[in-house]
Structures are given as C-alpha cells and as structure tokens.
Amino acid sequence: MTAVALQMEPGPTLVDDRVIQALAAPPMYHQSAEFAEVMDETCELLRRIYGTAGEVVVLPASGRGAVESALASADHVGRTLVVPTNGTFGRMMAAIGRSLGMRVVELKHDSGQPLAVSDIKAELDRHDRPVLGVVHNETSTGMVNDLAEYADLVHRRDGLLLVDAVSSLGGTAIDFDDLGIDLCASAAQKSVGAPPGLAFVAVSERALGEIEGRSRPPLGYYLDLLRWWDQWVPLEKRGRLKSGYRRLPWTMPTNLVVALRRALELTAEEGIEQRWDRHRRSGTGLRAAMAALGMRPVAPPGAESDTVGAFRLTGVDAPTLRRGLAQRHRVHIAGGMDGDAATVIRIAHMAESARPGPLLHTIAAIAHELNDLGVRVATDPTQEFLKAWCAE
C-alpha cells in the first residue's frame, strides 16, 4: 500500500478526519430551512473567531475572491487604495485594486521587512477617504504584520481599513471590533481547518454604510457584498430582504458549508485562545528545530508568523530538498515565492498541521534529506522542537 502523503504546504492544509466525514453527508437544497439553520450557525461561529458582533459574509470563492469582493463592493469611485507591501500577497492586493480601476499607491518594502508606519501615515495624509489594505499574515515570507495602529490612521482620513487575514484567521488572534477593522477577508482552507472553496468577509458598520451609500453601482455582480443584506440578512439585523423573504444570493456548496461548520465547532470545543496558543507553540518549536538544521526564518525576530514558517537555505537547493522529501518521505512542503524559489522553503503549522505529530515527522524527514545531501547536523532537531514546545 502506498503511504499517505503528509501535506505541510501552507494551504490547503491538513483537515481533521471529523471535518472530512462531514463532507460525506447528502447535499442539501441551499435555499431550504434546514440549510438556513446550518448557515446561521456557521456565521455565528465565524463571528466568534473574528472577534466581532457584526456580519460575516460567506462566499463560494477563494481568499483572493474575498479580497476582490471587499474592494469591488465599497464605494471605490475617486478613492485611493494604499497598500504597504512586504511580500507576494500584499503585491497581489495592489494588483487586484488596479484590476478594478482603483488608484493604487503601493508602498514597497523588501520582502520580510517590517512595514514603516510613519511612511503609511504620511501617505494616508495625502488622500481623502483612502482604503488602507494590509496583509496580516504574509504567507510568502512567514511574517506577521502588526495591525494595532492602522485603524486610527485611516479613519481620521474618513477611510476604511481592509485586512487580508487569509492565512491567520483561526490560528492567530484577530479582534476585528477592538482593532477597528472595516473589512477582513479570509478563507476556509488554511488556519480555519476546512476544505478549500469558501471565503469570508467580516464587515463593520462603517464599511456597510459606505457600501449602502456608494455613488455608483459596484464593479461586477457576483461578488457584490450588498446582495448579502439585500437577500439574506434578517430585517431585525439591518437586512433589506428586497424579495420579502430570506434567500441566499449564491448557490452555496452546501457540503463545504457543513464541513466548515464542523471545523468551527471543533475550534469552539478546543477554545480559541488554546488554539492560538497551540499555533504559537508550533511555530516556536519549528523555528528551534530549523535553527538546529542551520536555517533561519525569513521574517525578522519578533515578527515570525504563528501559522507558517519560511526558512532560508544556505548551500542546499530548495527544489532538490523538496523533491527528496516528496519522493522518499511523502512529505510535501512549499518553496519560496517570486524570486525565492531556489533558496526558501515554507512549512505550514496551521490547523491540524500545528501539532507535534506532523511537525516532528516533517522535521525528521528534512534532517534525513540534509544528511543525504552532505549537511552534517550536530544537534537533534526533533529534540529541539520538543524542548521549545514543552517550554512554552
């Protein structure tokens, strides 16, 4: 029998067997009362991990679709999208804004370098009603960007704060309401721990007011967030229900929603703070193990992600290492993005991969491959992982 591959790429990530089992239920009619109950329960569980009392829109899309939906739905006419970029997904957000015809100012930083808050403030002060787009967890570099100061900076210019939390939601603390975020995009297949195919956008009252009062129709129809309020949100929760009754604006992939609900139920059972702690300890342990193997994070100290590790190699070709892991150990990790494909490896520690079992398996396989490539390691990296894990 062929061994099952261990998928340690940063999404789609490992999924709990109980979530996979939920996929096997017969499909529901997406406009049925039974599925409406499932959908409402799912949205309530999403509100908890976002840290919001407001509305969370569920989209049959990817995380990229959620970012595009947020930008396309807001009143974009005459507005500038300011995107500080220090990795691939920040640059992608800027590209999405350009594709929608927005004026985009990209504040370029080197990959893996902290965002310069003073530069962001100076740029926002040049614009009226800007949209500030920030990637919370830059998956390409394994780096987290602090969100604490940005809401005040953009709100005093009567603007909106858009956050890409695609790879952080569920594995890293996000308090949507307390941070003053206006639009926060994420997806099912990363730290939330569900299969791919669904995305979400949390929407603040400020953002909803701008979406409702936009001066022109949105760019496109399918991803228009306002349709959620027009057709689905109950009247007592500020819905509009133009047809007179609740009706989902999209044909939802009902099995994926059922699986997502199960993943969110498991998060609630674990406890969100305990889940964040598990991801943090996994990241600390992985970095200790990689240090024993002679690798250092791309992210600077103190800014390392709790959900994905990106490590720079010296003297070893990343594609060769990855190929050996896949062929001889059935362990799959990701390479670096853009110009880092030959020198960087990326390993997920999100959802079910943020546990000692899969991480120790991965670390041992990497050590074996490095030994075959002539790299001698004096310290056992699995022991370094366990020491760091237990010390946290």
Coordinates of C-alpha atoms in Angstrom, one line a residue:
M1 CA 0.0 0.0 0.0
T2 CA 1.3 3.5 -0.9
A3 CA 1.9 5.7 2.1
V4 CA -0.5 8.6 2.5
A5 CA 1.3 11.9 1.7
L6 CA 1.8 14.4 4.5
Q7 CA 0.7 17.8 3.2
M8 CA 2.6 20.5 5.0
E9 CA 2.2 23.3 2.4
P10 CA 0.6 26.5 3.7
G11 CA -2.9 25.7 2.4
P12 CA -4.9 23.7 1.6
T13 CA -3.7 22.3 4.9
L14 CA -4.4 19.2 6.9
V15 CA -8.0 18.7 7.9
D16 CA -9.4 16.8 10.9
D17 CA -11.0 13.5 10.0
R18 CA -14.3 14.6 11.5
V19 CA -14.4 17.5 9.1
I20 CA -13.8 15.1 6.2
Q21 CA -16.6 12.9 7.4
A22 CA -19.0 15.9 7.4
L23 CA -18.4 16.3 3.7
A24 CA -20.0 12.8 3.1
A25 CA -23.5 14.0 4.1
P26 CA -26.0 14.1 1.2
P27 CA -26.2 17.6 -0.4
M28 CA -28.9 19.9 1.0
Y29 CA -31.0 22.3 -1.0
H30 CA -29.2 25.6 -0.4
Q31 CA -32.5 27.6 0.0
S32 CA -34.1 25.1 2.5
A33 CA -35.0 26.0 6.0
E34 CA -32.6 23.2 7.2
F35 CA -29.7 24.7 5.4
A36 CA -30.6 28.2 6.6
E37 CA -30.1 26.9 10.1
V38 CA -26.7 25.5 9.2
M39 CA -25.7 28.7 7.6
D40 CA -26.7 30.8 10.6
E41 CA -24.8 28.5 12.9
T42 CA -21.7 28.8 10.7
C43 CA -21.9 32.6 10.6
E44 CA -22.2 32.8 14.4
L45 CA -19.2 30.6 14.8
L46 CA -17.2 32.7 12.3
R47 CA -18.2 35.9 14.3
R48 CA -16.5 34.3 17.4
I49 CA -13.1 33.7 15.7
Y50 CA -13.2 37.1 14.0
G51 CA -14.0 38.8 17.3
T52 CA -17.0 40.7 16.0
A53 CA -20.6 41.2 16.8
G54 CA -21.2 42.3 13.2
E55 CA -21.9 40.5 10.0
V56 CA -19.7 37.9 8.3
V57 CA -20.5 37.2 4.6
V58 CA -19.7 33.7 3.3
L59 CA -18.7 33.5 -0.3
P60 CA -18.2 30.5 -2.6
A61 CA -14.8 31.7 -3.6
S62 CA -11.1 31.7 -2.5
G63 CA -9.4 34.1 -0.2
R64 CA -8.4 36.2 -3.2
G65 CA -12.1 36.3 -4.2
A66 CA -12.8 37.7 -0.7
V67 CA -10.3 40.5 -1.1
E68 CA -11.7 41.4 -4.6
S69 CA -15.2 41.3 -3.2
A70 CA -14.3 43.7 -0.4
L71 CA -12.7 46.2 -2.8
A72 CA -15.3 45.9 -5.5
S73 CA -18.2 46.4 -3.1
A74 CA -17.0 49.5 -1.3
D75 CA -17.6 53.0 -2.8
H76 CA -14.4 52.9 -4.8
V77 CA -15.0 56.0 -7.0
G78 CA -12.4 58.6 -6.6
R79 CA -10.7 56.6 -3.8
T80 CA -7.1 55.6 -3.4
L81 CA -6.0 52.2 -2.3
V82 CA -2.9 52.4 -0.2
V83 CA -1.1 49.1 0.1
P84 CA 2.1 48.7 2.1
T85 CA 3.7 45.6 0.6
N86 CA 6.4 43.3 2.1
G87 CA 5.6 40.1 0.3
T88 CA 3.7 38.4 -2.5
F89 CA 0.2 38.7 -1.2
G90 CA 0.5 42.4 -0.4
R91 CA 1.6 42.9 -4.0
M92 CA -1.4 40.8 -5.1
M93 CA -3.8 43.0 -3.2
A94 CA -2.4 46.0 -5.0
A95 CA -2.8 44.2 -8.3
I96 CA -6.5 43.4 -7.5
G97 CA -7.1 47.1 -6.8
R98 CA -5.5 48.1 -10.1
S99 CA -7.7 45.5 -12.0
L100 CA -10.8 47.2 -10.5
G101 CA -9.6 50.6 -11.9
M102 CA -8.7 52.0 -8.4
R103 CA -5.9 54.4 -7.9
V104 CA -3.3 52.4 -6.1
V105 CA -0.3 53.5 -4.2
E106 CA 2.0 50.6 -3.4
L107 CA 4.4 51.4 -0.5
K108 CA 7.1 48.9 -1.4
H109 CA 9.2 47.3 1.3
D110 CA 11.7 44.5 0.9
S111 CA 10.2 41.0 1.4
G112 CA 10.2 40.1 5.1
Q113 CA 10.9 43.6 6.3
P114 CA 8.5 45.4 8.8
L115 CA 6.1 47.9 7.5
A116 CA 7.1 51.5 8.1
V117 CA 4.2 53.0 10.0
S118 CA 5.5 56.6 9.6
D119 CA 5.5 56.2 5.8
I120 CA 2.0 54.8 5.8
K121 CA 0.7 57.7 7.9
A122 CA 2.4 60.2 5.6
E123 CA 0.8 58.6 2.5
L124 CA -2.7 58.4 4.0
D125 CA -2.5 62.1 4.9
R126 CA -2.3 62.8 1.2
H127 CA -5.7 61.3 0.4
D128 CA -9.3 61.8 1.3
R129 CA -11.3 58.7 2.1
P130 CA -8.5 56.2 1.3
V131 CA -8.7 52.5 1.7
L132 CA -5.7 51.1 3.5
G133 CA -5.1 47.4 2.6
V134 CA -2.8 45.4 4.9
V135 CA -1.9 41.7 4.8
H136 CA -2.0 40.5 8.4
N137 CA 0.0 37.3 7.8
E138 CA 2.3 37.4 4.8
T139 CA 2.2 33.7 3.8
S140 CA 5.1 34.1 1.3
T141 CA 7.6 35.1 4.0
G142 CA 6.2 33.7 7.2
M143 CA 5.8 37.1 8.7
V144 CA 3.0 38.7 10.7
N145 CA 2.3 42.4 10.3
D146 CA 1.0 44.2 13.5
L147 CA -2.4 45.7 13.0
A148 CA -2.7 47.9 16.1
E149 CA -2.2 51.4 14.7
Y150 CA -3.8 51.4 11.3
A151 CA -7.5 51.9 12.1
D152 CA -6.9 55.3 13.7
L153 CA -4.6 56.4 10.9
V154 CA -7.1 55.7 8.1
H155 CA -10.3 56.6 10.0
R156 CA -9.1 60.1 10.7
R157 CA -9.0 60.5 6.9
D158 CA -12.5 59.1 6.7
G159 CA -11.2 55.9 5.1
L160 CA -11.5 52.2 5.5
L161 CA -9.1 49.5 6.8
L162 CA -9.1 46.3 4.7
V163 CA -7.2 43.4 6.2
D164 CA -6.2 40.2 4.4
A165 CA -6.3 37.5 7.2
V166 CA -6.4 34.6 4.8
S167 CA -3.7 32.5 6.5
S168 CA -4.0 33.9 10.0
L169 CA -7.7 33.7 11.0
G170 CA -8.2 30.7 13.3
G171 CA -4.5 30.4 14.2
T172 CA -3.6 34.0 15.3
A173 CA -5.5 36.4 17.4
I174 CA -7.7 38.9 15.5
D175 CA -10.0 41.1 17.3
F176 CA -12.0 42.7 14.5
D177 CA -14.1 45.0 16.6
D178 CA -11.4 46.2 19.0
L179 CA -8.9 46.8 16.3
G180 CA -11.4 48.9 14.3
I181 CA -11.0 46.8 11.1
D182 CA -13.7 47.6 8.5
L183 CA -13.3 44.7 6.0
C184 CA -11.5 41.5 6.8
A185 CA -11.0 38.7 4.2
S186 CA -10.2 35.2 4.9
A187 CA -10.8 31.6 3.7
A188 CA -11.6 28.1 4.9
Q189 CA -8.5 26.1 3.8
K190 CA -5.8 27.5 6.0
S191 CA -5.8 28.0 9.8
V192 CA -9.6 27.6 10.0
G193 CA -9.0 23.9 9.1
A194 CA -11.7 23.2 6.5
P195 CA -11.5 22.2 2.8
P196 CA -11.0 24.9 0.1
G197 CA -13.8 26.5 -1.7
L198 CA -15.3 29.1 0.8
A199 CA -14.2 32.6 1.8
F200 CA -15.5 35.1 4.2
V201 CA -15.6 38.9 4.7
A202 CA -16.3 40.5 8.1
V203 CA -17.9 43.9 7.6
S204 CA -18.0 46.8 10.1
E205 CA -20.9 49.2 10.4
R206 CA -18.7 51.9 8.9
A207 CA -18.0 49.8 5.9
L208 CA -21.6 48.7 5.5
G209 CA -22.7 52.3 5.5
E210 CA -20.3 53.1 2.7
I211 CA -21.4 50.0 0.7
E212 CA -25.0 51.0 1.1
G213 CA -24.3 54.7 0.1
R214 CA -21.9 54.1 -2.8
S215 CA -22.2 56.7 -5.5
R216 CA -22.1 54.2 -8.4
P217 CA -23.1 50.5 -8.9
P218 CA -20.4 48.0 -7.9
L219 CA -17.9 46.6 -10.4
G220 CA -19.5 43.3 -11.1
Y221 CA -22.4 41.4 -9.7
Y222 CA -21.4 38.1 -8.3
L223 CA -19.1 39.3 -5.6
D224 CA -21.2 42.3 -4.5
L225 CA -21.4 42.1 -0.7
L226 CA -24.5 44.2 -0.6
R227 CA -26.5 41.3 -2.0
W228 CA -26.0 39.5 1.3
W229 CA -28.0 42.3 3.0
D230 CA -30.5 42.6 0.1
Q231 CA -31.4 38.9 0.2
W232 CA -30.1 37.1 3.3
V233 CA -29.7 39.2 6.5
P234 CA -33.0 39.3 8.5
L235 CA -34.8 42.6 8.8
E236 CA -34.1 42.8 12.6
K237 CA -30.4 42.7 11.8
R238 CA -30.5 45.6 9.3
G239 CA -31.2 43.4 6.3
R240 CA -33.2 44.7 3.4
L241 CA -34.9 41.5 2.0
K242 CA -36.0 43.1 -1.2
S243 CA -37.8 39.9 -2.2
G244 CA -39.7 39.8 1.1
Y245 CA -38.0 36.7 2.4
R246 CA -34.5 35.3 3.1
R247 CA -32.8 33.8 0.2
L248 CA -29.0 33.2 -0.2
P249 CA -27.6 35.3 -3.0
W250 CA -25.3 32.5 -4.3
T251 CA -25.7 28.8 -4.8
M252 CA -23.7 27.7 -1.8
P253 CA -21.6 24.5 -1.9
T254 CA -23.7 23.0 0.9
N255 CA -21.3 20.2 1.8
L256 CA -18.4 22.6 2.1
V257 CA -20.5 24.7 4.5
V258 CA -21.4 21.7 6.6
A259 CA -17.7 20.8 6.8
L260 CA -16.8 24.4 7.6
R261 CA -19.3 24.4 10.4
R262 CA -17.8 21.2 11.8
A263 CA -14.3 22.7 11.7
L264 CA -15.6 25.8 13.6
E265 CA -17.3 23.6 16.1
L266 CA -14.0 21.8 16.8
T267 CA -12.4 25.2 17.3
A268 CA -15.0 26.2 19.8
E269 CA -14.5 22.8 21.6
E270 CA -10.8 23.4 21.8
G271 CA -11.2 27.0 22.8
I272 CA -10.0 29.8 20.6
E273 CA -7.3 31.0 23.0
Q274 CA -6.0 27.4 23.4
R275 CA -6.0 27.1 19.6
W276 CA -3.9 30.3 19.2
D277 CA -1.5 29.0 21.9
R278 CA -1.1 25.7 20.0
H279 CA -0.2 27.5 16.8
R280 CA 2.2 29.8 18.6
R281 CA 4.0 26.8 20.3
S282 CA 4.1 25.0 17.0
G283 CA 5.9 28.0 15.4
T284 CA 8.3 28.3 18.2
G285 CA 9.1 24.6 18.1
L286 CA 9.6 24.6 14.3
R287 CA 11.9 27.6 14.4
A288 CA 14.0 25.9 17.1
A289 CA 14.3 22.7 15.0
M290 CA 15.2 24.6 11.9
A291 CA 17.9 26.5 13.7
A292 CA 19.4 23.2 14.7
L293 CA 19.4 22.4 11.0
G294 CA 21.2 25.6 10.2
M295 CA 18.2 27.5 8.8
R296 CA 16.9 30.9 9.8
P297 CA 13.5 32.5 9.3
V298 CA 13.0 35.0 6.5
A299 CA 11.0 37.1 9.0
P300 CA 12.9 39.3 11.4
P301 CA 12.9 38.3 15.1
G302 CA 9.6 39.1 16.8
A303 CA 7.6 39.2 13.6
E304 CA 7.6 35.4 12.8
S305 CA 4.2 34.0 11.9
D306 CA 2.3 31.6 14.2
T307 CA 0.9 29.7 11.2
V308 CA 3.6 29.4 8.5
G309 CA 7.4 29.2 8.7
A310 CA 9.6 30.4 5.8
F311 CA 13.2 29.5 6.1
R312 CA 16.2 30.5 4.0
L313 CA 18.7 27.7 3.0
T314 CA 22.4 28.0 2.5
G315 CA 24.4 25.5 0.5
V316 CA 21.3 23.5 -0.4
D317 CA 19.0 23.9 -3.3
A318 CA 15.4 24.2 -2.2
P319 CA 13.8 22.4 -5.1
T320 CA 16.2 19.4 -4.6
L321 CA 15.3 19.2 -0.9
R322 CA 11.6 19.4 -1.6
R323 CA 11.9 16.8 -4.3
G324 CA 13.6 14.4 -2.0
L325 CA 11.1 14.9 0.8
A326 CA 8.2 14.2 -1.6
Q327 CA 9.7 11.2 -3.4
R328 CA 11.4 9.4 -0.4
H329 CA 9.3 10.5 2.6
R330 CA 5.9 11.5 1.1
V331 CA 6.3 14.9 2.9
H332 CA 5.2 17.9 0.8
I333 CA 6.4 21.4 1.7
A334 CA 6.3 24.6 -0.3
G335 CA 9.0 26.6 -1.9
G336 CA 9.6 30.3 -1.7
M337 CA 7.6 32.7 -3.9
D338 CA 8.7 35.1 -6.6
G339 CA 12.5 35.2 -6.6
D340 CA 13.0 32.9 -3.6
A341 CA 12.0 29.6 -5.1
A342 CA 15.6 28.3 -5.0
T343 CA 16.6 29.5 -1.6
V344 CA 13.5 29.4 0.7
I345 CA 11.2 26.6 2.0
R346 CA 7.8 27.2 3.6
I347 CA 6.2 24.8 6.1
A348 CA 2.6 25.2 7.5
H349 CA 1.9 25.0 11.1
M350 CA -1.8 25.8 10.8
A351 CA -5.0 23.9 11.8
E352 CA -4.1 20.2 12.0
S353 CA -0.5 20.7 10.9
A354 CA 0.0 22.8 14.0
R355 CA 0.6 19.7 16.2
P356 CA 3.7 17.8 17.3
G357 CA 3.0 14.7 15.2
P358 CA 3.1 16.1 11.7
L359 CA 5.8 18.7 12.5
L360 CA 8.1 16.1 14.1
H361 CA 7.6 13.8 11.0
T362 CA 8.5 16.7 8.7
I363 CA 11.5 17.8 10.8
A364 CA 12.9 14.3 10.8
A365 CA 12.4 13.9 7.1
I366 CA 14.2 17.2 6.4
A367 CA 17.1 16.1 8.6
H368 CA 17.4 12.8 6.8
E369 CA 17.4 14.6 3.4
L370 CA 20.0 17.1 4.5
N371 CA 22.2 14.3 5.7
D372 CA 22.0 12.7 2.3
L373 CA 22.9 16.0 0.7
G374 CA 26.1 16.1 2.9
V375 CA 24.9 18.5 5.6
R376 CA 26.0 17.3 9.0
V377 CA 23.8 18.3 12.0
A378 CA 25.3 18.2 15.5
T379 CA 22.0 18.6 17.3
D380 CA 18.9 16.5 17.0
P381 CA 16.3 18.9 15.6
T382 CA 13.4 16.8 16.9
Q383 CA 14.7 17.2 20.5
E384 CA 15.0 21.0 19.9
F385 CA 11.4 21.1 18.8
L386 CA 10.2 19.2 21.8
K387 CA 12.2 21.4 24.2
A388 CA 10.7 24.5 22.7
W389 CA 7.2 23.1 22.6
C390 CA 7.3 22.0 26.3
A391 CA 8.9 25.2 27.5
E392 CA 6.1 27.4 26.1

